[in-house]
Coordinates of C-alpha atoms in Angstrom, one line a residue:
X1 CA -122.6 46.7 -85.6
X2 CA -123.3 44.6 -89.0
X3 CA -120.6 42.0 -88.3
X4 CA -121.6 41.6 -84.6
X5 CA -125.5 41.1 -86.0
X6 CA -123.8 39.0 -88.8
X7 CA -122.4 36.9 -86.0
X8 CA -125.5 36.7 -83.8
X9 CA -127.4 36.1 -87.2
X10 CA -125.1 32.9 -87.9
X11 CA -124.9 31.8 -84.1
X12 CA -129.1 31.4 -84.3
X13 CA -128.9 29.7 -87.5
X14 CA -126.6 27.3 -86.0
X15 CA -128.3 26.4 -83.2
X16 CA -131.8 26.2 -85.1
X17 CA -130.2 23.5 -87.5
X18 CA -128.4 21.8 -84.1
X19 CA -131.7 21.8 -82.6
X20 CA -133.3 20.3 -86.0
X21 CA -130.3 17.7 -86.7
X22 CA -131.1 16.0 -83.0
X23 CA -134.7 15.9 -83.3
X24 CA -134.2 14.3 -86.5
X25 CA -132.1 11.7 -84.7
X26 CA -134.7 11.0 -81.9
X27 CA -136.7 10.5 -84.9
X28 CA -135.0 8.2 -86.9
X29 CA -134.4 6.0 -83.2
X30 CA -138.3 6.0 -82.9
X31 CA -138.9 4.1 -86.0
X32 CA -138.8 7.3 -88.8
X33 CA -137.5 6.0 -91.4
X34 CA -137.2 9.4 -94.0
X35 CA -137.4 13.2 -92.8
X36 CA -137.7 16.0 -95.1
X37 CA -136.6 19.4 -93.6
X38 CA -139.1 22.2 -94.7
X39 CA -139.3 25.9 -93.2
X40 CA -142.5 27.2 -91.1
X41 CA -142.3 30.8 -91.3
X42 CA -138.7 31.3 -89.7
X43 CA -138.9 27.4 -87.9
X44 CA -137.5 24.5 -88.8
X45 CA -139.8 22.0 -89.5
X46 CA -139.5 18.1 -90.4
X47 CA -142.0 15.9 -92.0
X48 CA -142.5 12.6 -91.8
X49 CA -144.7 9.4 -92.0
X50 CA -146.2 8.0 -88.8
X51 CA -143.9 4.6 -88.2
X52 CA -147.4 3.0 -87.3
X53 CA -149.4 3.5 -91.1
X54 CA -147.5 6.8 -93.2
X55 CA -150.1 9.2 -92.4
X56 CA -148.5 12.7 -92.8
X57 CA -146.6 14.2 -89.4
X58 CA -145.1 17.9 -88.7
X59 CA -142.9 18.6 -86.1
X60 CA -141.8 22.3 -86.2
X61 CA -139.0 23.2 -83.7
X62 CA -139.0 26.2 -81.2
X63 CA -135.4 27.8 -82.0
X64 CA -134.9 27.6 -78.1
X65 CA -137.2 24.8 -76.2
X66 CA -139.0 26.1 -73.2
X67 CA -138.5 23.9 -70.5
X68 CA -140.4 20.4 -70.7
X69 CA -140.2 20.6 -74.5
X70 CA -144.2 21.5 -74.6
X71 CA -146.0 21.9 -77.5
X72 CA -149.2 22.6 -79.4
X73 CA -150.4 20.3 -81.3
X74 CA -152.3 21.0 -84.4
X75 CA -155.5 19.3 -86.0
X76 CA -156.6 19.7 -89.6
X77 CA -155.8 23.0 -91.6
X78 CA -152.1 22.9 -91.1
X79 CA -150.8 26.9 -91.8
X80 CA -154.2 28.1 -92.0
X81 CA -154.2 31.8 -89.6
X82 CA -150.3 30.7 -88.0
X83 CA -150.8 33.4 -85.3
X84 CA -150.8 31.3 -82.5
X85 CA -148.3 28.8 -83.7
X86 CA -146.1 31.5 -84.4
X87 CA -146.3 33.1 -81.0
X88 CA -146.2 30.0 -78.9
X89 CA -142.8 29.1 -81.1
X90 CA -141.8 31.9 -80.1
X91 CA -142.4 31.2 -76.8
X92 CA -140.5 27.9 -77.0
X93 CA -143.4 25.3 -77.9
X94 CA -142.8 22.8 -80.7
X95 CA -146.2 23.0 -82.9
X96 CA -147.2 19.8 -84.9
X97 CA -149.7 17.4 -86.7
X98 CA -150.8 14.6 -87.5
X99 CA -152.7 14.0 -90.1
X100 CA -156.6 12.5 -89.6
X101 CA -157.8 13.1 -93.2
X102 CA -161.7 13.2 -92.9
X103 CA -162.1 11.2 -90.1
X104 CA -164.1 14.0 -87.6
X105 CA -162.4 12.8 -84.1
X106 CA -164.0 8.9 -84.8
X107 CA -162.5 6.1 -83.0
X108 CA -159.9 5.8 -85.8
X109 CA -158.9 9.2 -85.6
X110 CA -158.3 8.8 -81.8
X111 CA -156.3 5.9 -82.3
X112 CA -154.0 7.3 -84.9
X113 CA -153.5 10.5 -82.5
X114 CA -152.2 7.9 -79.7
X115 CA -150.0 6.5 -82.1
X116 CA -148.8 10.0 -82.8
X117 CA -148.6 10.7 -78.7
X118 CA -146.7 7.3 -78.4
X119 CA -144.2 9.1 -81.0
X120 CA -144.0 12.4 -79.3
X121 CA -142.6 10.7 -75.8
X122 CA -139.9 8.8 -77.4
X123 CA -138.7 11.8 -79.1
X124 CA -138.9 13.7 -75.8
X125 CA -141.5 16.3 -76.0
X126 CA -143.9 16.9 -73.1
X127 CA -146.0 15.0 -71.7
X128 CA -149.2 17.1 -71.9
X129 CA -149.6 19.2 -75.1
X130 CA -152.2 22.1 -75.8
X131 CA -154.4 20.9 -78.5
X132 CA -155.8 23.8 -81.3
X133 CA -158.9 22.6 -83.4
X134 CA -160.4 24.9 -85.8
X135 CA -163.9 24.5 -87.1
X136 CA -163.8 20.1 -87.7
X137 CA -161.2 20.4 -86.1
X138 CA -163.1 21.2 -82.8
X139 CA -164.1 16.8 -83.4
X140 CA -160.5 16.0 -83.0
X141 CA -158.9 17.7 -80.2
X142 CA -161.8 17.2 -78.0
X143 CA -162.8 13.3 -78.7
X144 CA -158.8 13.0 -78.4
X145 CA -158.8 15.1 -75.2
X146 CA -162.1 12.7 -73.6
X147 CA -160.2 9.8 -74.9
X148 CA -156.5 11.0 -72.7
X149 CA -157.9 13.1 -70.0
X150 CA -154.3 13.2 -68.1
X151 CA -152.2 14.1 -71.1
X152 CA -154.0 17.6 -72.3
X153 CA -153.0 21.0 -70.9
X154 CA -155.1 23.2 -72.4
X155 CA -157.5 23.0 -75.3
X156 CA -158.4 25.7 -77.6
X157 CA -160.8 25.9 -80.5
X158 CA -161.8 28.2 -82.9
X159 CA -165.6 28.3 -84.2
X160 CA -165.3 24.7 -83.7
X161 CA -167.6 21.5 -85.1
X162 CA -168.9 20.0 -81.7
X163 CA -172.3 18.5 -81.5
X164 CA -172.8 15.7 -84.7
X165 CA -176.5 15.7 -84.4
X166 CA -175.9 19.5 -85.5
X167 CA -173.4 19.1 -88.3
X168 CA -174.8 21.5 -91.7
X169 CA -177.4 20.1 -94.1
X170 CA -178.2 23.1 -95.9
X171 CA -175.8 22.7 -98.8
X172 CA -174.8 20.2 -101.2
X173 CA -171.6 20.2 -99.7
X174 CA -172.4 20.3 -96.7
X175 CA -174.8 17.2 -97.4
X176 CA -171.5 15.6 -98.5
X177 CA -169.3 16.4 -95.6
X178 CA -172.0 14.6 -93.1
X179 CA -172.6 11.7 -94.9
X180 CA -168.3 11.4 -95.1
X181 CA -168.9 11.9 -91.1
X182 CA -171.0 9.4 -90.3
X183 CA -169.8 7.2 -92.3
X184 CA -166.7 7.5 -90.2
X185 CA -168.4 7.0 -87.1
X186 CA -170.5 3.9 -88.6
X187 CA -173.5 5.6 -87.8
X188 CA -176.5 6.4 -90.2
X189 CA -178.9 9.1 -89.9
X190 CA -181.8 6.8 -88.3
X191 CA -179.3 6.3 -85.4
X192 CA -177.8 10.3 -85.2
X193 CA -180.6 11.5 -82.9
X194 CA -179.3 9.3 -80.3
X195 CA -175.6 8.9 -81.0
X196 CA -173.3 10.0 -77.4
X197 CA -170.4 10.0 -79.0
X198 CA -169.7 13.5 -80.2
X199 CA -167.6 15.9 -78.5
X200 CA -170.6 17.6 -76.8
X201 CA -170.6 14.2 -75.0
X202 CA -169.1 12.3 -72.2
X203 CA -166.9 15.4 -70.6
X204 CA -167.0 14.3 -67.2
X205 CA -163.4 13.0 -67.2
X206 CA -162.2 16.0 -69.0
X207 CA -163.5 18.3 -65.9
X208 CA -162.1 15.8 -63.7
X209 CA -158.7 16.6 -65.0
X210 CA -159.6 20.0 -64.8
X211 CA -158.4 20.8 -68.2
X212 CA -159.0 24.7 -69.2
X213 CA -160.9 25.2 -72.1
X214 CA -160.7 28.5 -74.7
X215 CA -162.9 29.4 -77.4
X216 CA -162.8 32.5 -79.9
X217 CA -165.8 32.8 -81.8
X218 CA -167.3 34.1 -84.9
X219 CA -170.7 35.5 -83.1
X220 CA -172.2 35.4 -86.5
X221 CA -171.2 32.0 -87.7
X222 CA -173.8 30.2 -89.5
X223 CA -172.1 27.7 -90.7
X224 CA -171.3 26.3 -87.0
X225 CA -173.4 28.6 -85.0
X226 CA -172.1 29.1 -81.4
X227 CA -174.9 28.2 -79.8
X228 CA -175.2 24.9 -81.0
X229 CA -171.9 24.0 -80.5
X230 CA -169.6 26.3 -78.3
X231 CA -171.9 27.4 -76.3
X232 CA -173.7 23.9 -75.7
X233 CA -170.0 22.4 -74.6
X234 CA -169.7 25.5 -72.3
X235 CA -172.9 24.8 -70.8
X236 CA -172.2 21.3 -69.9
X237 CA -168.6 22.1 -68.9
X238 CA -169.1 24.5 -66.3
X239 CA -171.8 21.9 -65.1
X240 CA -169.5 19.6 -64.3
X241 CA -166.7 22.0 -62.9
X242 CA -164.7 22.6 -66.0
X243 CA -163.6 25.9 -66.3
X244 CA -164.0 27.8 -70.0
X245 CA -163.0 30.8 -71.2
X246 CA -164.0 33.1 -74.2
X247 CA -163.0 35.2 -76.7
X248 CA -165.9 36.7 -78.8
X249 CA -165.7 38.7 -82.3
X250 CA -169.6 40.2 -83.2
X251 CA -169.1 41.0 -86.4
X252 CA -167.4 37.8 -87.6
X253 CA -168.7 34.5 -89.1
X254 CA -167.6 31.4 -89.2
X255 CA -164.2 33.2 -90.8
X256 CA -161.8 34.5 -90.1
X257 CA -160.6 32.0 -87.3
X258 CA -158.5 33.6 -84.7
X259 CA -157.6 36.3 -82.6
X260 CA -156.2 39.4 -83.3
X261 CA -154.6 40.4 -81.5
X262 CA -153.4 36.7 -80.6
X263 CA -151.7 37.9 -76.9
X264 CA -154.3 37.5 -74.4
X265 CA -155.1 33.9 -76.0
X266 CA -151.4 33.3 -75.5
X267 CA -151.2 34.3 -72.4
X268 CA -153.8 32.0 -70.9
X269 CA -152.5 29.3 -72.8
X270 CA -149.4 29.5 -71.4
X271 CA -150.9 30.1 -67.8
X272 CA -152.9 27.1 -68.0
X273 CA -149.4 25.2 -68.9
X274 CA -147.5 26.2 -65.9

């Protein structure tokens, strides 16, 4: 029995590294000029500079690809409560990012996301990945999502950042962070009352493209309470036909993020994908 799981055992890490070694080629023929192999709990990951400006890229590899190569692609807080990336490996996604620094879903954040996306189809994964934004990371999935209606299957945020005009004030910090935001969007304070470009705003292509939407919420965030943000998108969603679905925790603020346990939000990931 040892030597036959001794086999299997060596068989898996063979095909893990085969499966690495070829993405690492489709890489390289896409304009990568350096990898570095790294490890993602028990996935192999490269990293790598986008071709277009160096910005920091993951790709971690399923350790059999699901058919279509889908993925999930990952904004801000790369690691941070792996639950979901883990499953969905497990279910044969690729998980990655692309690094936006503090850019909060601006125009440039978008743009260096379709650089990334341009990347992704040369190297053969799907054409429609599953984007996961926690807290600011609720600006870049869904300004990215608005921006490429057609190429999103699912989104799904946790206690996510998503009206502007509602972004914290109360803290020095949190003074800090908003200033950094606006500045990002070229916007000052004067002008914030009437600004349309958050992801609260402009969703009528999204619900044309009928692209599910899935929230788990801290009902006792006050850092991005849900009902400035979550529930304010939900509202104008299902207005428009989108379809959202909810998972809420009562006793939780604005952390942990995630679900435990992650399986039904897996599940209708994975439904909305097929």
């Amino acid at each position: 029995m040892m030597k036959l799981s001794l086999t299997v055992g060596m068989a898996w890490m063979c095909c893990v590294a085969a499966h690495a070694d070829d993405l690492n080629s489709r890489l390289t023929a896409a304009g990568v000029s350096e990898t570095k192999a790294e490890k993602f709990h028990d996935f192999a990951e490269l990293d790598f500079g986008l071709p277009a400006d160096g910005a920091k890229c993951k790709i971690v590899a399923p350790k059999k690809a699901a058919v279509g190569s889908p993925w999930v692609w990952r904004a801000r807080f790369w690691g941070h409560e792996p639950a979901f990336d883990i499953a969905m490996l497990e279910h044969g996604y690729h998980v990655v990012y692309c690094d936006v620094v503090e850019f909060w879903g601006a125009p440039k954040a978008v743009e260096r996301w379709n650089q990334f996306y341009a990347l992704a189809q040369k190297v053969g994964l799907g054409p429609k990945p599953v984007l996961e934004g926690m807290s600011r990371g609720g600006t870049y999935i869904f300004n990215w999502a608005k921006a490429n209606p057609t190429k999103v299957s699912a989104i799904y945020a946790d206690n996510p950042l998503l009206d502007l005009r509602m972004f914290p004030n109360n803290t020095p910090e949190a003074r800090a962070m908003r200033k950094q935001c606006l500045e990002s969007y070229g916007i000052t304070e004067e002008q914030l009352p009437d600004f349309k470009g958050s992801p609260v705003d402009g969703l009528e292509g999204l619900a044309a493209a009928k692209v599910p939407v899935f929230f788990v919420l801290g009902m006792k965030d006050d850092v991005v309470p849900p009902r400035l943000h979550a529930d304010a998108l939900e509202a104008r969603y299902k207005a428009l036909g989108g379809t959202v679905m909810r998972w809420e925790k009562p006793e939780a603020g604005h952390h942990p993020h995630g679900l435990d346990p992650v399986t039904p939000l897996v599940e209708a990931v994975l439904a909305a994908g097929k």
